[in-house]
CSV table of C-alpha atoms in Angstrom, one decimal:
chain,number,residue,atom,x,y,z
A,1463,UNK,CA,43.9,162.9,146.9
A,1464,UNK,CA,43.4,165.1,143.3
A,1465,UNK,CA,44.9,163.2,141.0
A,1466,UNK,CA,47.4,165.7,138.8
A,1467,UNK,CA,46.2,165.5,135.0
A,1468,UNK,CA,48.9,166.0,132.9
A,1469,UNK,CA,48.2,169.3,130.9
A,1470,UNK,CA,47.4,168.3,127.0
A,1471,UNK,CA,49.5,170.1,124.1
A,1472,UNK,CA,47.0,173.0,123.3
A,1473,UNK,CA,47.8,172.4,119.2
A,1474,UNK,CA,46.3,168.5,120.3
A,1475,UNK,CA,42.8,170.4,122.3
A,1476,UNK,CA,42.7,172.7,119.1
A,1477,UNK,CA,42.4,170.0,117.1
A,1478,UNK,CA,39.8,169.0,119.6
A,1479,UNK,CA,37.5,172.2,119.4
A,1480,UNK,CA,37.8,172.7,115.9
A,1481,UNK,CA,36.4,168.6,115.1
A,1482,UNK,CA,33.8,169.8,117.7
A,1483,UNK,CA,32.3,172.7,115.7
A,1484,UNK,CA,32.7,170.9,112.7
A,1485,UNK,CA,29.1,169.4,112.1
A,1486,UNK,CA,30.8,167.7,109.1
A,1487,UNK,CA,33.4,165.8,111.4
A,1488,UNK,CA,30.5,165.9,114.2
A,1489,UNK,CA,27.7,163.7,111.6
A,1490,UNK,CA,30.2,161.6,110.4
A,1491,UNK,CA,31.6,160.2,113.6
A,1492,UNK,CA,29.6,156.7,114.7
A,1493,UNK,CA,29.0,158.1,117.5
A,1494,UNK,CA,25.6,158.2,118.2
A,1495,UNK,CA,25.2,160.1,121.7
A,1496,UNK,CA,27.4,163.0,120.1
A,1497,UNK,CA,24.6,163.6,117.8
A,1498,UNK,CA,21.5,163.8,119.6
A,1499,UNK,CA,23.2,165.4,122.6
A,1500,UNK,CA,21.8,168.6,123.3
A,1501,UNK,CA,24.3,171.8,124.2
A,1502,UNK,CA,27.3,172.6,124.0
A,1503,UNK,CA,29.9,169.4,123.8
A,1504,UNK,CA,33.5,170.0,125.8
A,1505,UNK,CA,36.8,168.2,125.8
A,1506,UNK,CA,37.8,167.9,129.5
A,1507,UNK,CA,40.1,165.4,131.2
A,1508,UNK,CA,42.9,165.1,129.2
A,1509,UNK,CA,45.0,161.6,129.0
A,1510,UNK,CA,48.0,160.9,127.4
A,1511,UNK,CA,47.5,157.6,125.6
A,1512,UNK,CA,50.8,155.5,126.0
A,1513,UNK,CA,51.5,152.2,124.1
A,1514,UNK,CA,52.1,148.9,125.8
A,1515,UNK,CA,53.7,147.1,122.1
A,1516,UNK,CA,55.7,144.5,123.2
A,1517,UNK,CA,55.9,142.6,126.8
A,1518,UNK,CA,59.6,140.9,127.7
A,1519,UNK,CA,59.9,138.3,129.8
A,1520,UNK,CA,60.6,140.4,133.3
A,1521,UNK,CA,57.4,142.2,132.7
A,1522,UNK,CA,58.6,145.4,132.1
A,1523,UNK,CA,59.0,147.7,128.3
A,1524,UNK,CA,58.6,150.7,127.1
A,1525,UNK,CA,56.1,152.5,126.1
A,1526,UNK,CA,55.5,154.8,123.5
A,1527,UNK,CA,53.1,157.6,122.9
A,1528,UNK,CA,49.9,157.9,120.7
A,1529,UNK,CA,48.2,160.6,121.5
A,1530,UNK,CA,45.5,161.8,124.1
A,1531,UNK,CA,42.5,161.4,124.6
A,1532,UNK,CA,39.6,163.4,125.5
A,1533,UNK,CA,36.6,162.8,127.5
A,1534,UNK,CA,33.6,165.2,125.6
A,1535,UNK,CA,31.5,165.8,127.9
A,1536,UNK,CA,27.3,167.3,127.3
A,1537,UNK,CA,25.6,169.0,130.5
A,1538,UNK,CA,26.2,166.4,133.0
A,1539,UNK,CA,27.9,163.7,131.3
A,1540,UNK,CA,30.5,161.8,129.0
A,1541,UNK,CA,28.6,160.8,125.5
A,1542,UNK,CA,32.0,160.6,123.6
A,1543,UNK,CA,35.7,161.3,123.6
A,1544,UNK,CA,38.3,162.5,121.2
A,1545,UNK,CA,41.3,160.7,120.5
A,1546,UNK,CA,44.6,162.9,118.6
A,1547,UNK,CA,47.1,161.7,116.9
A,1548,UNK,CA,50.8,162.9,116.5
A,1549,UNK,CA,51.5,163.8,113.3
A,1550,UNK,CA,55.1,164.5,111.1
A,1551,UNK,CA,52.8,168.2,110.4
A,1552,UNK,CA,52.2,168.8,114.7
A,1553,UNK,CA,49.3,167.4,115.9
A,1554,UNK,CA,45.5,166.1,114.5
A,1555,UNK,CA,42.4,165.0,115.2
A,1556,UNK,CA,41.7,161.2,114.8
A,1557,UNK,CA,38.3,159.7,115.6
A,1558,UNK,CA,35.4,160.4,118.1
A,1559,UNK,CA,34.2,157.3,119.9
A,1560,UNK,CA,31.6,156.2,122.1
A,1561,UNK,CA,31.3,152.8,123.8
A,1562,UNK,CA,32.2,150.7,127.5
A,1563,UNK,CA,35.3,152.8,127.6
A,1564,UNK,CA,34.2,156.1,128.4
A,1565,UNK,CA,31.7,155.1,131.9
A,1566,UNK,CA,34.5,152.6,132.2
A,1567,UNK,CA,37.7,155.9,132.4
A,1568,UNK,CA,35.7,157.9,134.2
A,1569,UNK,CA,34.9,154.9,136.8
A,1570,UNK,CA,38.5,154.2,137.5
A,1571,UNK,CA,39.8,157.9,137.7
A,1572,UNK,CA,36.5,158.7,140.5
A,1573,UNK,CA,37.9,155.1,141.9
A,1574,UNK,CA,41.4,156.9,141.6
A,1575,UNK,CA,40.6,160.6,143.2
A,1576,UNK,CA,40.0,158.3,146.6
A,1577,UNK,CA,43.5,156.7,146.9
A,1578,UNK,CA,45.5,157.6,149.6
A,1579,UNK,CA,48.4,158.9,147.5
A,1580,UNK,CA,48.3,161.3,144.2
A,1581,UNK,CA,49.0,160.1,141.0
A,1582,UNK,CA,49.2,161.2,137.3
A,1583,UNK,CA,46.8,159.9,135.5
A,1584,UNK,CA,47.4,158.1,132.2
A,1585,UNK,CA,46.1,155.1,129.3
A,1586,UNK,CA,48.3,152.3,128.8
A,1587,UNK,CA,46.7,150.8,125.5
A,1588,UNK,CA,48.3,146.6,125.4
A,1589,UNK,CA,47.1,145.9,121.8
A,1590,UNK,CA,48.4,142.2,122.4
A,1591,UNK,CA,45.4,141.6,124.6
A,1592,UNK,CA,43.3,143.9,124.0
A,1593,UNK,CA,43.1,145.6,127.3
A,1594,UNK,CA,43.1,149.2,128.2
A,1595,UNK,CA,44.1,150.6,131.6
A,1596,UNK,CA,44.3,153.4,133.5
A,1597,UNK,CA,48.2,153.8,134.1
A,1598,UNK,CA,48.4,155.9,138.1
A,1599,UNK,CA,51.8,157.1,137.9
A,1600,UNK,CA,53.4,157.8,140.8
A,1601,UNK,CA,55.7,161.0,139.5
A,1602,UNK,CA,52.6,163.9,139.4
A,1603,UNK,CA,55.3,166.1,138.5
A,1604,UNK,CA,56.7,164.0,135.0
A,1605,UNK,CA,56.3,164.4,131.6
A,1606,UNK,CA,52.8,162.9,131.0
A,1607,UNK,CA,53.7,162.0,127.4
A,1608,UNK,CA,57.0,160.8,128.3
A,1609,UNK,CA,58.0,157.6,130.2
A,1610,UNK,CA,57.7,154.2,130.9
A,1611,UNK,CA,55.6,152.6,134.1
A,1612,UNK,CA,57.6,152.5,137.2
A,1613,UNK,CA,57.3,148.7,138.9
A,1614,UNK,CA,54.8,150.9,141.9
A,1615,UNK,CA,52.6,152.8,140.1
A,1616,UNK,CA,49.6,151.5,139.7
A,1617,UNK,CA,47.5,149.9,136.4
A,1618,UNK,CA,43.6,149.6,136.9
A,1619,UNK,CA,42.1,147.5,133.9
A,1620,UNK,CA,39.5,148.6,132.2
A,1621,UNK,CA,35.7,147.3,131.5
A,1622,UNK,CA,35.5,145.1,129.4
A,1623,UNK,CA,38.8,143.2,130.9
A,1624,UNK,CA,40.7,140.4,129.4
A,1625,UNK,CA,38.9,136.6,130.8
A,1626,UNK,CA,40.7,136.4,134.2
A,1627,UNK,CA,41.7,139.8,135.1
A,1628,UNK,CA,39.7,142.2,136.7
A,1629,UNK,CA,38.6,145.4,135.5
A,1630,UNK,CA,38.6,148.2,138.0
A,1631,UNK,CA,41.0,146.5,140.2
A,1632,UNK,CA,43.9,148.5,141.0
A,1633,UNK,CA,47.5,146.1,140.4
A,1634,UNK,CA,51.5,147.7,141.4
A,1635,UNK,CA,52.8,147.0,137.8
A,1636,UNK,CA,55.5,144.8,139.4
A,1637,UNK,CA,52.4,142.4,140.0
A,1638,UNK,CA,50.7,142.7,136.6
A,1639,UNK,CA,52.7,142.9,133.8
A,1640,UNK,CA,54.5,139.5,134.5
A,1641,UNK,CA,50.8,138.1,134.5
A,1642,UNK,CA,50.3,139.9,130.7
A,1643,UNK,CA,53.6,138.7,129.4
A,1644,UNK,CA,52.6,135.5,130.5
A,1645,UNK,CA,49.2,135.7,128.4
A,1646,UNK,CA,50.4,137.8,125.6
A,1647,UNK,CA,53.6,134.9,125.1
A,1648,UNK,CA,52.1,132.9,122.3
A,1649,UNK,CA,52.2,128.8,123.1
A,1650,UNK,CA,54.0,126.7,120.6
A,1651,UNK,CA,51.8,123.9,118.5
A,1652,UNK,CA,52.0,120.5,119.5
A,1653,UNK,CA,54.7,119.1,117.2
A,1654,UNK,CA,56.0,122.5,115.8
A,1655,UNK,CA,59.7,123.7,116.3
A,1656,UNK,CA,60.9,125.0,119.3
């Protein structure tokens, strides 16, 4: 089934296009692949980036929108990504980056396109575990900038995933969040007050 990619805010896209057109922004970025790329660089596949700051014992927690991520394509492949963030003055370009999450995101999106159910793709960051997942939201008409993971949504951990969690294996939110909650809960040290 096709993925229903939510539209990015037009000002967020404009900031990325402006940064791509700025030799200074591209030159100062720590993205050798973007610097070496031949031909035009285009932002594609905008995904809202949500952050799960706190995992509750029930495994269900609210998320907050941290920004929008665009994969930067040069020719036939994505060479980098660009993040935007919401500021008091509106959307602003944050930074370019490259690394394993670029290819892992593309792989997870291709994998999701083969599923029988339609989904709205988002990214979900779990900072306490240094983890990024492709969040496949079941409500394709939802505003991509709002909401929290439903129990039946899917989370696909991106590589590199934390030890013991398989990358690119889809998990229902109801199954994975309790595991993540347990992993994120600090274990009291022996002899320390409970």
